Coordinates of C-alpha atoms in Angstrom, one line a residue:
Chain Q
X1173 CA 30.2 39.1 107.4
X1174 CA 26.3 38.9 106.3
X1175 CA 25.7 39.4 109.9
X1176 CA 27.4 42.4 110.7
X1177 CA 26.4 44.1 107.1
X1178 CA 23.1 43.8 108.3
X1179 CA 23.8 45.1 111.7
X1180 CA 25.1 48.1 110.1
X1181 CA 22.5 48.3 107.7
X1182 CA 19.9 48.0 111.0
X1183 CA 22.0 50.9 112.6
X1184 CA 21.3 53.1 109.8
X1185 CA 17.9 52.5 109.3
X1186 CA 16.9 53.0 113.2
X1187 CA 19.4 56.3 112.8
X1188 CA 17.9 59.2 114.3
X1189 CA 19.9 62.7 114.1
X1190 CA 20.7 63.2 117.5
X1191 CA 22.5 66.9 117.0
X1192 CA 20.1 69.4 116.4
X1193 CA 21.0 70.4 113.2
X1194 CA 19.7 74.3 112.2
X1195 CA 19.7 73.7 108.7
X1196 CA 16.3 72.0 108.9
X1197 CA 14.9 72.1 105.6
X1198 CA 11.1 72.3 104.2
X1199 CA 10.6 69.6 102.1
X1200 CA 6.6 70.0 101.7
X1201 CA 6.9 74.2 100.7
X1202 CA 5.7 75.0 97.2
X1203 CA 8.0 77.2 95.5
X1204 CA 5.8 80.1 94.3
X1205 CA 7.6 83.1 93.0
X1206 CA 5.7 87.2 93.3
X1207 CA 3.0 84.9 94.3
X1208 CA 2.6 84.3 90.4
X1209 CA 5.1 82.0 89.1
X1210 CA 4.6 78.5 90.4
X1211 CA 7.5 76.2 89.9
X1212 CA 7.5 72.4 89.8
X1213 CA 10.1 71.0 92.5
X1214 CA 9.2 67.9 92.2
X1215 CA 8.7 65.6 89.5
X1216 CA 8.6 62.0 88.7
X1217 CA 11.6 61.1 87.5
X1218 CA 12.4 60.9 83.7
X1219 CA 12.3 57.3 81.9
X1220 CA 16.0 56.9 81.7
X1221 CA 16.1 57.4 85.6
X1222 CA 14.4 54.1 85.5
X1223 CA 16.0 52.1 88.6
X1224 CA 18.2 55.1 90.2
X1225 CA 15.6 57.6 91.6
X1226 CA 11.8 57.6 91.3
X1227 CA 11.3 61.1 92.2
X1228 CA 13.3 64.6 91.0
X1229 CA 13.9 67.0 93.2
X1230 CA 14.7 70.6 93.1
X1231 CA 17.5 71.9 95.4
X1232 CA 15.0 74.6 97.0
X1233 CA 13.5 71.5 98.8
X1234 CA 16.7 71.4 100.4
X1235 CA 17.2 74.2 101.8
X1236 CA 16.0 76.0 104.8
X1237 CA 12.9 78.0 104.9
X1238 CA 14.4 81.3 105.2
X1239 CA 16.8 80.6 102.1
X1240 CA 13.8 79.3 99.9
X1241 CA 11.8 82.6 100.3
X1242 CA 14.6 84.6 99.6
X1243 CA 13.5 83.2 95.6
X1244 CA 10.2 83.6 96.4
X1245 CA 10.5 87.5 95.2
X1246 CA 12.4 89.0 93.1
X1247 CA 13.0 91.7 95.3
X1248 CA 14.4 89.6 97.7
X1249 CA 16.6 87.3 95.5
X1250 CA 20.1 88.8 95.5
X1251 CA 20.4 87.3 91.8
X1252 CA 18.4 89.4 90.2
X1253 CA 20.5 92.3 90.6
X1254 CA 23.0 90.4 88.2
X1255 CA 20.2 89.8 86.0
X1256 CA 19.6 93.7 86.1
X1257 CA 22.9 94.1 85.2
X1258 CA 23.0 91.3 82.3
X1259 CA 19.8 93.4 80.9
X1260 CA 22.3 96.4 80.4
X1261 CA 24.9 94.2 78.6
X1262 CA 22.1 93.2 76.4
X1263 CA 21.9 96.3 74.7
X1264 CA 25.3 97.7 74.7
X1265 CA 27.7 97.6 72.0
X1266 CA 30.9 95.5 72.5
X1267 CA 33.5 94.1 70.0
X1268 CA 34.7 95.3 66.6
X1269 CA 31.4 95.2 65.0
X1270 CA 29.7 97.9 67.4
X1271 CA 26.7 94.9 67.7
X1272 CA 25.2 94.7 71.2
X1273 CA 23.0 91.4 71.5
X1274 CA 19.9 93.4 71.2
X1275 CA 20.7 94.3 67.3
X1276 CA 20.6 90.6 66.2
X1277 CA 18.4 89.1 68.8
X1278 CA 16.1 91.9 69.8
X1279 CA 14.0 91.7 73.4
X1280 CA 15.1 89.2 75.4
X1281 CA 12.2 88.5 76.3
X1282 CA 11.1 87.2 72.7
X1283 CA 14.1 85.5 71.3
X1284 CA 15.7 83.5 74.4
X1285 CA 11.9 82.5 75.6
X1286 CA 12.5 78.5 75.9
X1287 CA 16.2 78.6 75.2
X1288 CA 17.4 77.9 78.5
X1289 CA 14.9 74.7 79.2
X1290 CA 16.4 72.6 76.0
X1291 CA 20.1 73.2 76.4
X1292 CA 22.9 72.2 76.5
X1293 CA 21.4 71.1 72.8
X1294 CA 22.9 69.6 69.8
X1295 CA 24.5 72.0 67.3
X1296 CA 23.7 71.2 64.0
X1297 CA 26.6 73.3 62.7
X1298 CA 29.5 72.8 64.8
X1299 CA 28.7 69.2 64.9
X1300 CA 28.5 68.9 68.4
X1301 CA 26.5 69.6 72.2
X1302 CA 26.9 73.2 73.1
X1303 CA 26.0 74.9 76.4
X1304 CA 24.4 78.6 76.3
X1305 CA 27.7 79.9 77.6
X1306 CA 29.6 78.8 74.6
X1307 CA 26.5 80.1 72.6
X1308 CA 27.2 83.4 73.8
X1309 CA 30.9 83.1 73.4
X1310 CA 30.3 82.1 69.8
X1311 CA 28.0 85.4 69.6
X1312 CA 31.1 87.4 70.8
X1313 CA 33.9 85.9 68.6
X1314 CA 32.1 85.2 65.8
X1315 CA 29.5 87.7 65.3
X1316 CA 30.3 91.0 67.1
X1317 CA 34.2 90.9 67.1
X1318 CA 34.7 90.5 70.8
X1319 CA 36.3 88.7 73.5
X1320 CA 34.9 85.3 74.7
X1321 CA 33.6 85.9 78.4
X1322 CA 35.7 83.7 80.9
X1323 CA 33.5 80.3 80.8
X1324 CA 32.1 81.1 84.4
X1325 CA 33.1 85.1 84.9
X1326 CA 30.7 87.2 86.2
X1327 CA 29.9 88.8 83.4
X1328 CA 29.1 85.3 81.9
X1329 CA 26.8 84.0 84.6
X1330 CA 24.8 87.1 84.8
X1331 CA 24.4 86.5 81.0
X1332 CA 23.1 83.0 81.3
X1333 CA 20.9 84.3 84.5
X1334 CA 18.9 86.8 82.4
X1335 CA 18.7 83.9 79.4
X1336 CA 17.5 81.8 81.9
X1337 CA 15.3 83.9 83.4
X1338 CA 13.5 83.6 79.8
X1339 CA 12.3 80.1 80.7
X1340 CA 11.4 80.4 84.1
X1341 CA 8.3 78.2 85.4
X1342 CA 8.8 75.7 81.9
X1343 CA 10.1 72.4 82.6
X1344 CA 13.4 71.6 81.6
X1345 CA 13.4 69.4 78.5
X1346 CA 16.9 68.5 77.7
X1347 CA 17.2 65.8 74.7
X1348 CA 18.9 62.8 74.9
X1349 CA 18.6 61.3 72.0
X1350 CA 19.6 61.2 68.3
X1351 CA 23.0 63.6 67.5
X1352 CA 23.3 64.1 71.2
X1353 CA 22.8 60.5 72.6
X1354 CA 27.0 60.0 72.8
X1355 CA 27.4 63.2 74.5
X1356 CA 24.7 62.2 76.6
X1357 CA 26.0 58.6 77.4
X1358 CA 29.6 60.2 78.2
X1359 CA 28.5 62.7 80.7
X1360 CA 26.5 59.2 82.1
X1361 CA 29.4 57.7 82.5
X1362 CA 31.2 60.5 83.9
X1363 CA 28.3 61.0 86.4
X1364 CA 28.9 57.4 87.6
X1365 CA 33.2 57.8 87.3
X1366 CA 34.4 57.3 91.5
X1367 CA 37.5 60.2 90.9
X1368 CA 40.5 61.2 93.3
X1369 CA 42.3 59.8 96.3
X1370 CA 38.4 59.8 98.0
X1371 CA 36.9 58.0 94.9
X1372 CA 33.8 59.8 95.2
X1373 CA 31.3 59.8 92.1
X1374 CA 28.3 62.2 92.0
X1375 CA 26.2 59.2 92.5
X1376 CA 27.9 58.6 95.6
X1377 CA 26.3 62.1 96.9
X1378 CA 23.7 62.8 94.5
X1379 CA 21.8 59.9 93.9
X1380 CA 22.5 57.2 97.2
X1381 CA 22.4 59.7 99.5
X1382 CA 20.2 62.6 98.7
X1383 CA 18.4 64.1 102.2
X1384 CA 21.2 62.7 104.1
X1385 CA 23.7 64.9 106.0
X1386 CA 27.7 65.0 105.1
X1387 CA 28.8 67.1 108.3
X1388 CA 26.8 70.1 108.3
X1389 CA 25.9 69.6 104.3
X1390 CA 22.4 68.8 103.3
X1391 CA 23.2 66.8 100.4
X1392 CA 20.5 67.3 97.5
X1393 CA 20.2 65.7 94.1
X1394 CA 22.8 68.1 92.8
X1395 CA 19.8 69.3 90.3
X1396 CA 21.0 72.0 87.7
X1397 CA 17.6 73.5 87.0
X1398 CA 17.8 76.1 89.0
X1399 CA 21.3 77.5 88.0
X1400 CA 23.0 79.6 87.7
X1401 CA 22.4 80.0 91.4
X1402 CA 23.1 82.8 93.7
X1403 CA 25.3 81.4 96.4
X1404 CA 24.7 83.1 100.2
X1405 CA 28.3 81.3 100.5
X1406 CA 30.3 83.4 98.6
X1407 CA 27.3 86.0 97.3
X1408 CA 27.1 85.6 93.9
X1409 CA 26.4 83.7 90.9
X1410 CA 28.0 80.3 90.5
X1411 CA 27.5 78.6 87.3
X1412 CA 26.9 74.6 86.6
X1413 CA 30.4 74.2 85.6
X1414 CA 31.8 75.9 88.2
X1415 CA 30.0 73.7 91.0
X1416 CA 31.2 70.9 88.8
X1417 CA 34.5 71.8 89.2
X1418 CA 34.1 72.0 92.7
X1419 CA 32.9 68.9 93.5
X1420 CA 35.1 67.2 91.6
X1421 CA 38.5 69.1 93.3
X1422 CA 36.0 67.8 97.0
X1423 CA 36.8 64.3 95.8
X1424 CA 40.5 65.1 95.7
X1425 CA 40.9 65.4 92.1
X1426 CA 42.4 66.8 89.3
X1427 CA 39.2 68.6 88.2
X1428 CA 37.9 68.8 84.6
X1429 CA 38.3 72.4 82.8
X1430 CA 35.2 74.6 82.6
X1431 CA 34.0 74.6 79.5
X1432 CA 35.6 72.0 78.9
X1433 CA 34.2 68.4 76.4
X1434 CA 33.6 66.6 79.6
X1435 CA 31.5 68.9 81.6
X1436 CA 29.7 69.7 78.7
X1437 CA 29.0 66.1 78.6
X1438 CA 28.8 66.1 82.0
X1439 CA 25.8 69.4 82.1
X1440 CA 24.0 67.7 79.3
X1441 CA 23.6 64.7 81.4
X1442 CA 22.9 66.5 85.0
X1443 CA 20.2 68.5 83.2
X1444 CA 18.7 65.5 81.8
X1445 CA 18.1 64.3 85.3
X1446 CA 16.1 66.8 85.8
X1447 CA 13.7 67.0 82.7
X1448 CA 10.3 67.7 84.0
X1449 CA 11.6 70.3 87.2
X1450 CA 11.0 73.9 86.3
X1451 CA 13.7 76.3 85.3
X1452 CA 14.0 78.3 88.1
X1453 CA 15.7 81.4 86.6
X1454 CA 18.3 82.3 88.9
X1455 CA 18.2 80.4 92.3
X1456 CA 18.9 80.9 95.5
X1457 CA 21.1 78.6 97.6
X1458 CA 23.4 78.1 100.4
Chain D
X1198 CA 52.6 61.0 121.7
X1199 CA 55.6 63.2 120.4
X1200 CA 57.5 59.9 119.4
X1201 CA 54.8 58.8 117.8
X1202 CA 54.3 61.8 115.4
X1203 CA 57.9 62.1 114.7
X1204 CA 57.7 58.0 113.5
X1205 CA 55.0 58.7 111.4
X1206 CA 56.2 62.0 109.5
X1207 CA 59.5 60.0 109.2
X1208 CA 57.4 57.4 107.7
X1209 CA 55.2 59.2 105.2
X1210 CA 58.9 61.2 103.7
X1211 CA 60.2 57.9 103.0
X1212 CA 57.6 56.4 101.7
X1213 CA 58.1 53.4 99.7
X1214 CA 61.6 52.8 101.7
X1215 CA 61.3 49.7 104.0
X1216 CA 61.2 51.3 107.2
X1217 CA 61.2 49.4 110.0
X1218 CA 58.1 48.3 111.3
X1219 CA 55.7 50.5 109.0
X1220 CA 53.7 48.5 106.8
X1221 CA 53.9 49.8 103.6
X1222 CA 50.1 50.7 101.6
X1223 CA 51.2 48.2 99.0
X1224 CA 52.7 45.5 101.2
X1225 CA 49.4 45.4 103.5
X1226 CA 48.0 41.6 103.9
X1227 CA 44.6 41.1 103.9
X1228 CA 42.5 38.0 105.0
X1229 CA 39.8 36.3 102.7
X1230 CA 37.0 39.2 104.6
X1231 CA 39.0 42.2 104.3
X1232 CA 40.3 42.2 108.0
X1233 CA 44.1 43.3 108.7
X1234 CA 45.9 41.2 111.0
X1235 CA 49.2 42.8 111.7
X1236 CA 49.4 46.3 113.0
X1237 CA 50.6 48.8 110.1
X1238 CA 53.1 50.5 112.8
X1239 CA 53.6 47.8 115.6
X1240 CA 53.2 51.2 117.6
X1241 CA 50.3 50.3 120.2
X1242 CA 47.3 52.6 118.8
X1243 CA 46.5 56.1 121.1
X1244 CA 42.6 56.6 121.5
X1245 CA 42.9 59.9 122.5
X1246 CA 44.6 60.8 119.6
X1247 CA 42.2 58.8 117.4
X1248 CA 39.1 60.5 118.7
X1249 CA 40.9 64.1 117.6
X1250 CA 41.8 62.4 114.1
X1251 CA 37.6 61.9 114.5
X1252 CA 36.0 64.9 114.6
X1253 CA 38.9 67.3 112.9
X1254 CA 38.1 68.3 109.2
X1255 CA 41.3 67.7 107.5
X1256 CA 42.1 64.1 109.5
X1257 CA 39.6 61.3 109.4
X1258 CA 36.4 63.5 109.8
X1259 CA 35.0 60.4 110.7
X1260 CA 31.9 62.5 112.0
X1261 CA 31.0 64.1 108.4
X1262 CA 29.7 60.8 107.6
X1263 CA 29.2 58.5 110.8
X1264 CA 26.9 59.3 114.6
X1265 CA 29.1 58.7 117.0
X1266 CA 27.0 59.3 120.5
X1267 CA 30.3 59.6 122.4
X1268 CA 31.7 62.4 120.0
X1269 CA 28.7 64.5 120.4
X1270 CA 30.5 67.6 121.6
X1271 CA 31.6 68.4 117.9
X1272 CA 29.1 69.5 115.4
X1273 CA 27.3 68.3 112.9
X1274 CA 27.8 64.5 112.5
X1275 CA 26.8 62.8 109.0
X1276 CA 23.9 60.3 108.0
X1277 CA 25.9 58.8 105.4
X1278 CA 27.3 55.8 106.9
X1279 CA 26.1 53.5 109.7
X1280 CA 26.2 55.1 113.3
X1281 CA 29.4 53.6 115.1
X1282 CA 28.2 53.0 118.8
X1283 CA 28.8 50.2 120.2
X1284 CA 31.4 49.6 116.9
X1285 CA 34.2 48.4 119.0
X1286 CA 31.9 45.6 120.8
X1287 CA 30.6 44.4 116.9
X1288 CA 34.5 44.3 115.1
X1289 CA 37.2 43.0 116.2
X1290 CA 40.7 44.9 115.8
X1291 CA 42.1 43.6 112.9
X1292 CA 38.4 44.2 110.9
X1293 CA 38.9 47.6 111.7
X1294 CA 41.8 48.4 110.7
X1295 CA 40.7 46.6 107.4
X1296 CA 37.7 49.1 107.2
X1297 CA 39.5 52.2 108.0
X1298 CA 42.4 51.4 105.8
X1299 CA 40.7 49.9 102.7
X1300 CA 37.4 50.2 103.4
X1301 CA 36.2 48.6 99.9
X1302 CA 38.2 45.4 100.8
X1303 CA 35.4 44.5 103.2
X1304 CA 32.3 46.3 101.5
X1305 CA 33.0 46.3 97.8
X1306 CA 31.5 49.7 96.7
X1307 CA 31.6 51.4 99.4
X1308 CA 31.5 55.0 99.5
X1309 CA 33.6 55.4 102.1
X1310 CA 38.0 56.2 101.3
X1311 CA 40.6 53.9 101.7
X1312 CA 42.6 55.9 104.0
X1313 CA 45.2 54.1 103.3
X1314 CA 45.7 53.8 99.7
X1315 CA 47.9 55.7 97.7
X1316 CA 47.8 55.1 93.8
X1317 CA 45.2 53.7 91.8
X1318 CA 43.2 56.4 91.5
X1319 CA 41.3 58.0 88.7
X1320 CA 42.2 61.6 88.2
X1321 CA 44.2 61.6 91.4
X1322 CA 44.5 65.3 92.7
X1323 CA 46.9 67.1 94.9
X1324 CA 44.8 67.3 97.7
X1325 CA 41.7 69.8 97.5
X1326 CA 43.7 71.9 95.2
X1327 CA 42.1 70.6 92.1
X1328 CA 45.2 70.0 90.3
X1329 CA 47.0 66.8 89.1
X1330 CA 47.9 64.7 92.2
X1331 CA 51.5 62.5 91.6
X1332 CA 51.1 58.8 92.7
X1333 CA 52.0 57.6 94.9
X1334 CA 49.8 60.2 97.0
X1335 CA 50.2 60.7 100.4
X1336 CA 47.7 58.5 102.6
X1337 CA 44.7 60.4 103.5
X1338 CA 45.6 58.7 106.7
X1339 CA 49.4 57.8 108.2
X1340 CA 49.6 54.4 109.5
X1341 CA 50.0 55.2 113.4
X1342 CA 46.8 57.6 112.9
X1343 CA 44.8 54.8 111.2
X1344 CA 46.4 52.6 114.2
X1345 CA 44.7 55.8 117.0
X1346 CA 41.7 55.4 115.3
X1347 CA 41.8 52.0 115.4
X1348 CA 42.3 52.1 118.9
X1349 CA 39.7 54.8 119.8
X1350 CA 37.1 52.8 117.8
X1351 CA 37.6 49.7 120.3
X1352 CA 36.6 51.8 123.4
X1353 CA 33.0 52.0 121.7
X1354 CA 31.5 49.3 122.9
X1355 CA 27.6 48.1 124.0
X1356 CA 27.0 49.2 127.5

């Protein structure tokens, strides 16, 4: 038994692709964006990581060269075209109140500067973690008299885009401590939970086998900074629950609801992975 | 081959029902290493068909994880688990049908499925549909498919 695990272990280690595989990716590119904005994509790893990874990765690194420079201008990043959009929502009027965001919050610019690299954040006032999506639902219910946004419509991603675009280049700086520590320690656990008939975790993926190929995926350290993404898959913006909920249904599960407790948990805990990578604003992906 | 398929679909409808000679997921025996003895069909295993069950996407997809030199025709073939030339010289048959039906009976934590376990899941799904799976499930796997792999597996041996 010994003997053979180690045979197989031997096997892997001496593996050498053997199918030239076109999604080669740049591992060593800096991620500079209008040749202003330098992002961090790599980072060593936060304390609590102690043990699991040593190093933090942004998903750019995986990706081929010609998808990383689409985010290296914004003329070229399909995303921002949401964002465009999401500037005009900002300043009109919606809901019973006739309030557009701009009459409370004013620029966007000024008053969601930072917001996006410390969430999701403990609420003092609901008593709980809350995500900036169910911030801005509680903007639209409570405040203007509107309609929450589906939890990852469009009209919500493109939202959380021009938010995040606030923070872009700071480093994301989650907490994991005090109030939020159980939320934090659930969405751990869920993290390391194997689900479905293919009892997969997002360690399994995410943390064992980051850089490694499954079929023609280049698996990445399923890093959150950067969302939400633009997706060349299906060309448009896909939000942290939404790839949560895809994964999870890949494992051959009953998924978890977006928007849901868990994957708030579950978002607090990804995004603490990733303290230290730059928010990238909206990213671009495959 | 067509005999074969009709055996197997009979067997997955009435699962749980003794049939014959399938070996039911819960009534598998396993020795003290993981490896089963008895074939899951008594149906002798088809290679050819095994190497299909391989490389297609909704059977094994073996590939997505494993190098197979021999299957190099199909695209894009994973890094996640050991490479599995020269498998069939290194395992005998009754260890791999141990690993391709419960793999985590011989490597505890594996990341690789049980292809042939059907309840004792958490958050069991139906299929990739993301909605609540009943147990028992259907194996990811039939038995006379796992038997074809099984089979196909042995013909990779050290030259």
């Amino acid at each position: 038994m010994k003997i053979k695990t180690l045979s197989a272990i031997a096997a892997m280690l001496v593996s050498t692709p053997f199918v030239a595989v076109a999604d080669e990716a740049d591992k060593d590119a800096n991620l500079v964006v209008n040749g202003e904005v330098e992002l961090v994509t790599r980072a060593p790893a936060p304390a609590h990581l102690e043990g699991a990874v040593d190093e933090v990765i942004s998903g750019w690194l995986f990706r081929t060269s010609e998808t990383q420079s689409l985010q290296m201008d914004d003329f070229d990043n399909p995303g921002m075209i949401f964002v465009d959009q999401a500037m005009d929502d900002w300043g009109t009027a919606v809901g019973s109140e006739g309030k557009s965001c701009a009459d409370c919050h004013g620029a966007v610019e000024d008053s969601m500067e930072g917001v996006r690299a410390v969430y999701p954040k403990w609420n003092e006032t609901a008593g709980e973690v809350r995500t900036v999506a169910q911030m801005i639902n509680e903007c639209r219910t409570d405040r203007m008299g509107a309609d929450a946004l589906g939890y990852t419509s469009a009209a919500m991603a493109r939202m959380e885009a021009l938010i995040s675009m606030q923070s872009r280049g700071m480093p994301v700086n989650v907490a994991i401590d005090g109030p939020a520590q159980e939320t934090w320690e659930w969405g751990k656990e869920l993290y390391y939970t194997r689900t479905g008939q293919l009892q997969m975790s997002c360690a399994n993926c995410h943390e064992d086998n980051y850089g490694n190929n499954i079929r023609a995926d280049h698996l990445s350290q399923g890093q959150i900074n950067g969302f939400p993404v633009y997706r060349l898959k299906n060309a448009k913006l896909t939000t942290p629950h939404g790839r949560f909920k895809g994964c999870v249904r890949d494992t051959r599960a009953e998924t978890y609801g977006t928007g849901s407790d868990a994957f708030v948990a579950l978002e607090l805990y990804v995004a603490s992975r990733g303290n230290g990578l730059s928010v990238e604003g909206v990213s671009v992906r495959n | 081959m067509r005999l074969t398929k009709i055996t197997t679909v009979a067997a997955v409808l009435t699962a749980g029902a003794a049939v014959a000679e399938i070996v039911a997921p819960g009534d598998v025996v396993f020795d003290e290493y993981g490896a089963i003895e008895k074939s899951l069909t008594g149906v002798a295993g088809d290679p050819a068909n095994g190497e299909k069950i391989m490389v297609t996407k909704s059977k094994g997809n073996c590939i997505a994880c494993h190098e197979v030199t021999a299957l190099d025709y199909a695209p894009f073939h994973g890094e996640v688990g050991p490479i599995l030339d020269g498998v069939g010289s290194r395992w005998n048959e009754a260890e791999l049908r141990g690993i391709i039906a419960f793999a985590k009976m011989t490597y505890e934590g594996s990341m690789m499925p049980n292809f042939y376990q059907v309840e004792g899941f958490i958050r069991p799904g139906d299929g990739f549909t993301g909605k609540a799976g009943t147990e028992p499930l259907p194996p990811l796997l039939a038995a006379q498919e796992i038997e074809d792999v099984v089979a196909y597996l042995l013909t990779l041996e050290d030259e």
